Amino acid sequence: MNTEAFWKSFFAAVLCIPGTIYLTIAQPLEPEPTVDLFALFLIDSLFYIISWIAYPIMMHLLLVLHKKENLFGQFIIHFNWLQVWQLLAFTLLFFVLQTNYLPDSLGAFLYLIILLYVLIAQAYMTKTTLETGWFSATAFVLFYIILGQAILTLNQDMMYL
């Protein structure tokens, strides 16, 4: 594993900040958060950092259990950079949908296509990087979705203290 490339791959988190901010601001929360704007910024920032740290830590533990820890560094490098392209696709789609140039049904269809592409791309990257089968790769992607949803739920719960 190239240690320098591993740590540099976390720069992907910096590249994802503008898209994340845009998607956060463009989708107002219902009901209105009970914390002030500064606290909201701190909570979102904290959970953004947590979301970029939690999955690699959990994946390292899972890969140790599967005796594939030697593939961890390469996996995280690919995973982190893939996040940039995935967020870019969703951000561009959300921007296009906000313009209301597309009928709702076409927008929903494009969302489905991009979601399927993202899930397949992530599963394929996982399959090839971890040298595993489709079933295991799909399980790792499902684990990522569940972990991400848990972090998002905690983030939103913090906004209504």
PDB file of C-alpha atoms in Angstrom:
ATOM      1  CA  MET A   1       0.000   0.000   0.000  1.00  0.00           C
ATOM      2  CA  ASN A   2       1.166   3.496  -0.826  1.00  0.00           C
ATOM      3  CA  THR A   3       0.746   5.359   2.478  1.00  0.00           C
ATOM      4  CA  GLU A   4       1.077   8.778   0.864  1.00  0.00           C
ATOM      5  CA  ALA A   5      -1.634   8.008  -1.708  1.00  0.00           C
ATOM      6  CA  PHE A   6      -3.841   6.669   1.093  1.00  0.00           C
ATOM      7  CA  TRP A   7      -3.710   9.917   3.068  1.00  0.00           C
ATOM      8  CA  LYS A   8      -3.948  12.080  -0.049  1.00  0.00           C
ATOM      9  CA  SER A   9      -7.175  10.286  -1.012  1.00  0.00           C
ATOM     10  CA  PHE A  10      -8.877  11.985   1.930  1.00  0.00           C
ATOM     11  CA  PHE A  11      -8.509  15.238  -0.018  1.00  0.00           C
ATOM     12  CA  ALA A  12     -11.608  13.916  -1.780  1.00  0.00           C
ATOM     13  CA  ALA A  13     -13.512  15.065   1.323  1.00  0.00           C
ATOM     14  CA  VAL A  14     -12.378  18.638   0.604  1.00  0.00           C
ATOM     15  CA  LEU A  15     -13.467  18.340  -3.035  1.00  0.00           C
ATOM     16  CA  CYS A  16     -16.885  17.115  -1.905  1.00  0.00           C
ATOM     17  CA  ILE A  17     -17.537  20.068   0.418  1.00  0.00           C
ATOM     18  CA  PRO A  18     -19.069  22.435  -2.203  1.00  0.00           C
ATOM     19  CA  GLY A  19     -21.511  19.798  -3.463  1.00  0.00           C
ATOM     20  CA  THR A  20     -22.414  18.769   0.062  1.00  0.00           C
ATOM     21  CA  ILE A  21     -23.064  22.380   1.072  1.00  0.00           C
ATOM     22  CA  TYR A  22     -25.166  22.962  -2.043  1.00  0.00           C
ATOM     23  CA  LEU A  23     -27.267  19.840  -1.448  1.00  0.00           C
ATOM     24  CA  THR A  24     -27.679  20.720   2.241  1.00  0.00           C
ATOM     25  CA  ILE A  25     -28.786  24.294   1.587  1.00  0.00           C
ATOM     26  CA  ALA A  26     -30.980  23.435  -1.401  1.00  0.00           C
ATOM     27  CA  GLN A  27     -32.998  20.897   0.613  1.00  0.00           C
ATOM     28  CA  PRO A  28     -34.475  22.740   3.595  1.00  0.00           C
ATOM     29  CA  LEU A  29     -35.306  20.640   6.628  1.00  0.00           C
ATOM     30  CA  GLU A  30     -38.915  20.186   7.668  1.00  0.00           C
ATOM     31  CA  PRO A  31     -39.616  21.164  10.390  1.00  0.00           C
ATOM     32  CA  GLU A  32     -37.180  23.998  10.911  1.00  0.00           C
ATOM     33  CA  PRO A  33     -34.192  22.990  13.127  1.00  0.00           C
ATOM     34  CA  THR A  34     -34.413  24.169  16.733  1.00  0.00           C
ATOM     35  CA  VAL A  35     -30.714  25.110  16.947  1.00  0.00           C
ATOM     36  CA  ASP A  36     -29.294  28.405  15.707  1.00  0.00           C
ATOM     37  CA  LEU A  37     -27.431  28.733  12.412  1.00  0.00           C
ATOM     38  CA  PHE A  38     -23.952  28.569  13.978  1.00  0.00           C
ATOM     39  CA  ALA A  39     -24.812  25.394  15.913  1.00  0.00           C
ATOM     40  CA  LEU A  40     -26.304  23.934  12.728  1.00  0.00           C
ATOM     41  CA  PHE A  41     -23.038  24.643  10.902  1.00  0.00           C
ATOM     42  CA  LEU A  42     -21.000  23.033  13.696  1.00  0.00           C
ATOM     43  CA  ILE A  43     -23.253  19.964  13.828  1.00  0.00           C
ATOM     44  CA  ASP A  44     -23.147  19.503  10.048  1.00  0.00           C
ATOM     45  CA  SER A  45     -19.372  19.989   9.995  1.00  0.00           C
ATOM     46  CA  LEU A  46     -18.842  17.472  12.778  1.00  0.00           C
ATOM     47  CA  PHE A  47     -21.010  14.844  11.113  1.00  0.00           C
ATOM     48  CA  TYR A  48     -19.364  15.488   7.740  1.00  0.00           C
ATOM     49  CA  ILE A  49     -16.007  14.632   9.308  1.00  0.00           C
ATOM     50  CA  ILE A  50     -17.510  11.633  11.090  1.00  0.00           C
ATOM     51  CA  SER A  51     -18.967  10.351   7.828  1.00  0.00           C
ATOM     52  CA  TRP A  52     -15.520  10.427   6.196  1.00  0.00           C
ATOM     53  CA  ILE A  53     -13.859   8.654   9.131  1.00  0.00           C
ATOM     54  CA  ALA A  54     -16.435   6.095  10.294  1.00  0.00           C
ATOM     55  CA  TYR A  55     -16.609   3.978   7.136  1.00  0.00           C
ATOM     56  CA  PRO A  56     -12.835   3.514   6.756  1.00  0.00           C
ATOM     57  CA  ILE A  57     -12.552   2.530  10.424  1.00  0.00           C
ATOM     58  CA  MET A  58     -15.418   0.055  10.162  1.00  0.00           C
ATOM     59  CA  MET A  59     -14.106  -1.320   6.867  1.00  0.00           C
ATOM     60  CA  HIS A  60     -10.689  -1.885   8.412  1.00  0.00           C
ATOM     61  CA  LEU A  61     -12.319  -3.907  11.182  1.00  0.00           C
ATOM     62  CA  LEU A  62     -14.371  -5.915   8.676  1.00  0.00           C
ATOM     63  CA  LEU A  63     -11.356  -6.553   6.465  1.00  0.00           C
ATOM     64  CA  VAL A  64      -9.346  -7.769   9.449  1.00  0.00           C
ATOM     65  CA  LEU A  65     -12.178 -10.205  10.204  1.00  0.00           C
ATOM     66  CA  HIS A  66     -12.113 -11.368   6.566  1.00  0.00           C
ATOM     67  CA  LYS A  67      -8.298 -11.572   6.574  1.00  0.00           C
ATOM     68  CA  LYS A  68      -8.076  -8.998   3.783  1.00  0.00           C
ATOM     69  CA  GLU A  69      -6.519  -6.130   5.740  1.00  0.00           C
ATOM     70  CA  ASN A  70      -3.670  -5.987   3.208  1.00  0.00           C
ATOM     71  CA  LEU A  71      -6.220  -4.642   0.672  1.00  0.00           C
ATOM     72  CA  PHE A  72      -7.552  -1.928   2.995  1.00  0.00           C
ATOM     73  CA  GLY A  73      -5.349   0.940   1.806  1.00  0.00           C
ATOM     74  CA  GLN A  74      -6.020   0.385  -1.875  1.00  0.00           C
ATOM     75  CA  PHE A  75      -9.740   0.000  -1.204  1.00  0.00           C
ATOM     76  CA  ILE A  76      -9.959   3.306   0.704  1.00  0.00           C
ATOM     77  CA  ILE A  77      -8.015   5.142  -1.998  1.00  0.00           C
ATOM     78  CA  HIS A  78     -10.474   3.970  -4.651  1.00  0.00           C
ATOM     79  CA  PHE A  79     -13.484   4.441  -2.382  1.00  0.00           C
ATOM     80  CA  ASN A  80     -12.593   8.034  -1.463  1.00  0.00           C
ATOM     81  CA  TRP A  81     -12.027   9.161  -5.045  1.00  0.00           C
ATOM     82  CA  LEU A  82     -15.205   7.416  -6.184  1.00  0.00           C
ATOM     83  CA  GLN A  83     -17.136   9.556  -3.686  1.00  0.00           C
ATOM     84  CA  VAL A  84     -16.152  12.689  -5.638  1.00  0.00           C
ATOM     85  CA  TRP A  85     -17.663  11.382  -8.883  1.00  0.00           C
ATOM     86  CA  GLN A  86     -20.767  10.074  -7.163  1.00  0.00           C
ATOM     87  CA  LEU A  87     -21.443  13.355  -5.387  1.00  0.00           C
ATOM     88  CA  LEU A  88     -20.806  15.274  -8.609  1.00  0.00           C
ATOM     89  CA  ALA A  89     -23.397  13.153 -10.433  1.00  0.00           C
ATOM     90  CA  PHE A  90     -26.036  13.668  -7.727  1.00  0.00           C
ATOM     91  CA  THR A  91     -25.263  17.384  -7.389  1.00  0.00           C
ATOM     92  CA  LEU A  92     -25.578  17.974 -11.130  1.00  0.00           C
ATOM     93  CA  LEU A  93     -28.807  15.996 -11.270  1.00  0.00           C
ATOM     94  CA  PHE A  94     -30.254  17.888  -8.306  1.00  0.00           C
ATOM     95  CA  PHE A  95     -29.269  21.188  -9.937  1.00  0.00           C
ATOM     96  CA  VAL A  96     -30.965  20.192 -13.205  1.00  0.00           C
ATOM     97  CA  LEU A  97     -34.072  19.066 -11.323  1.00  0.00           C
ATOM     98  CA  GLN A  98     -34.227  22.411  -9.508  1.00  0.00           C
ATOM     99  CA  THR A  99     -34.466  24.247 -12.847  1.00  0.00           C
ATOM    100  CA  ASN A 100     -37.803  22.498 -13.545  1.00  0.00           C
ATOM    101  CA  TYR A 101     -36.859  22.016 -17.222  1.00  0.00           C
ATOM    102  CA  LEU A 102     -37.505  18.295 -16.974  1.00  0.00           C
ATOM    103  CA  PRO A 103     -40.857  16.667 -16.307  1.00  0.00           C
ATOM    104  CA  ASP A 104     -41.037  15.079 -12.857  1.00  0.00           C
ATOM    105  CA  SER A 105     -41.251  11.575 -14.313  1.00  0.00           C
ATOM    106  CA  LEU A 106     -38.063  12.092 -16.371  1.00  0.00           C
ATOM    107  CA  GLY A 107     -36.303  13.533 -13.321  1.00  0.00           C
ATOM    108  CA  ALA A 108     -37.305  10.516 -11.235  1.00  0.00           C
ATOM    109  CA  PHE A 109     -36.103   8.192 -14.001  1.00  0.00           C
ATOM    110  CA  LEU A 110     -32.731   9.994 -14.225  1.00  0.00           C
ATOM    111  CA  TYR A 111     -32.400   9.805 -10.445  1.00  0.00           C
ATOM    112  CA  LEU A 112     -33.033   6.059 -10.578  1.00  0.00           C
ATOM    113  CA  ILE A 113     -30.459   5.604 -13.370  1.00  0.00           C
ATOM    114  CA  ILE A 114     -27.811   7.596 -11.479  1.00  0.00           C
ATOM    115  CA  LEU A 115     -28.571   5.760  -8.238  1.00  0.00           C
ATOM    116  CA  LEU A 116     -28.206   2.395  -9.988  1.00  0.00           C
ATOM    117  CA  TYR A 117     -24.981   3.548 -11.641  1.00  0.00           C
ATOM    118  CA  VAL A 118     -23.556   4.695  -8.300  1.00  0.00           C
ATOM    119  CA  LEU A 119     -24.482   1.462  -6.533  1.00  0.00           C
ATOM    120  CA  ILE A 120     -23.119  -0.719  -9.349  1.00  0.00           C
ATOM    121  CA  ALA A 121     -19.932   1.354  -9.618  1.00  0.00           C
ATOM    122  CA  GLN A 122     -19.359   1.111  -5.885  1.00  0.00           C
ATOM    123  CA  ALA A 123     -20.056  -2.640  -5.871  1.00  0.00           C
ATOM    124  CA  TYR A 124     -17.765  -3.190  -8.864  1.00  0.00           C
ATOM    125  CA  MET A 125     -14.979  -1.135  -7.276  1.00  0.00           C
ATOM    126  CA  THR A 126     -15.420  -3.103  -4.045  1.00  0.00           C
ATOM    127  CA  LYS A 127     -15.439  -6.425  -5.906  1.00  0.00           C
ATOM    128  CA  THR A 128     -12.268  -5.705  -7.850  1.00  0.00           C
ATOM    129  CA  THR A 129     -10.340  -3.922  -5.104  1.00  0.00           C
ATOM    130  CA  LEU A 130     -11.122  -6.459  -2.399  1.00  0.00           C
ATOM    131  CA  GLU A 131     -10.848  -9.412  -4.785  1.00  0.00           C
ATOM    132  CA  THR A 132     -14.219 -10.763  -3.715  1.00  0.00           C
ATOM    133  CA  GLY A 133     -17.466 -11.905  -5.287  1.00  0.00           C
ATOM    134  CA  TRP A 134     -20.549  -9.879  -6.140  1.00  0.00           C
ATOM    135  CA  PHE A 135     -22.437 -11.054  -3.060  1.00  0.00           C
ATOM    136  CA  SER A 136     -19.731  -9.849  -0.662  1.00  0.00           C
ATOM    137  CA  ALA A 137     -19.267  -6.610  -2.596  1.00  0.00           C
ATOM    138  CA  THR A 138     -23.003  -5.952  -2.418  1.00  0.00           C
ATOM    139  CA  ALA A 139     -22.960  -6.644   1.322  1.00  0.00           C
ATOM    140  CA  PHE A 140     -20.157  -4.083   1.798  1.00  0.00           C
ATOM    141  CA  VAL A 141     -22.139  -1.501  -0.200  1.00  0.00           C
ATOM    142  CA  LEU A 142     -25.248  -2.257   1.846  1.00  0.00           C
ATOM    143  CA  PHE A 143     -23.172  -1.819   5.013  1.00  0.00           C
ATOM    144  CA  TYR A 144     -22.032   1.585   3.701  1.00  0.00           C
ATOM    145  CA  ILE A 145     -25.644   2.630   3.076  1.00  0.00           C
ATOM    146  CA  ILE A 146     -26.769   1.517   6.545  1.00  0.00           C
ATOM    147  CA  LEU A 147     -23.840   3.251   8.262  1.00  0.00           C
ATOM    148  CA  GLY A 148     -24.415   6.419   6.232  1.00  0.00           C
ATOM    149  CA  GLN A 149     -28.109   6.416   7.101  1.00  0.00           C
ATOM    150  CA  ALA A 150     -27.323   5.955  10.799  1.00  0.00           C
ATOM    151  CA  ILE A 151     -24.911   8.911  10.717  1.00  0.00           C
ATOM    152  CA  LEU A 152     -27.466  11.050   8.842  1.00  0.00           C
ATOM    153  CA  THR A 153     -30.161  10.180  11.394  1.00  0.00           C
ATOM    154  CA  LEU A 154     -27.879  11.131  14.295  1.00  0.00           C
ATOM    155  CA  ASN A 155     -26.983  14.368  12.496  1.00  0.00           C
ATOM    156  CA  GLN A 156     -30.634  15.289  12.037  1.00  0.00           C
ATOM    157  CA  ASP A 157     -31.494  14.326  15.625  1.00  0.00           C
ATOM    158  CA  MET A 158     -28.821  16.747  16.867  1.00  0.00           C
ATOM    159  CA  MET A 159     -30.555  19.611  15.016  1.00  0.00           C
ATOM    160  CA  TYR A 160     -33.660  19.289  17.139  1.00  0.00           C
ATOM    161  CA  LEU A 161     -32.193  19.268  20.658  1.00  0.00           C
TER     162      LEU A 161
END
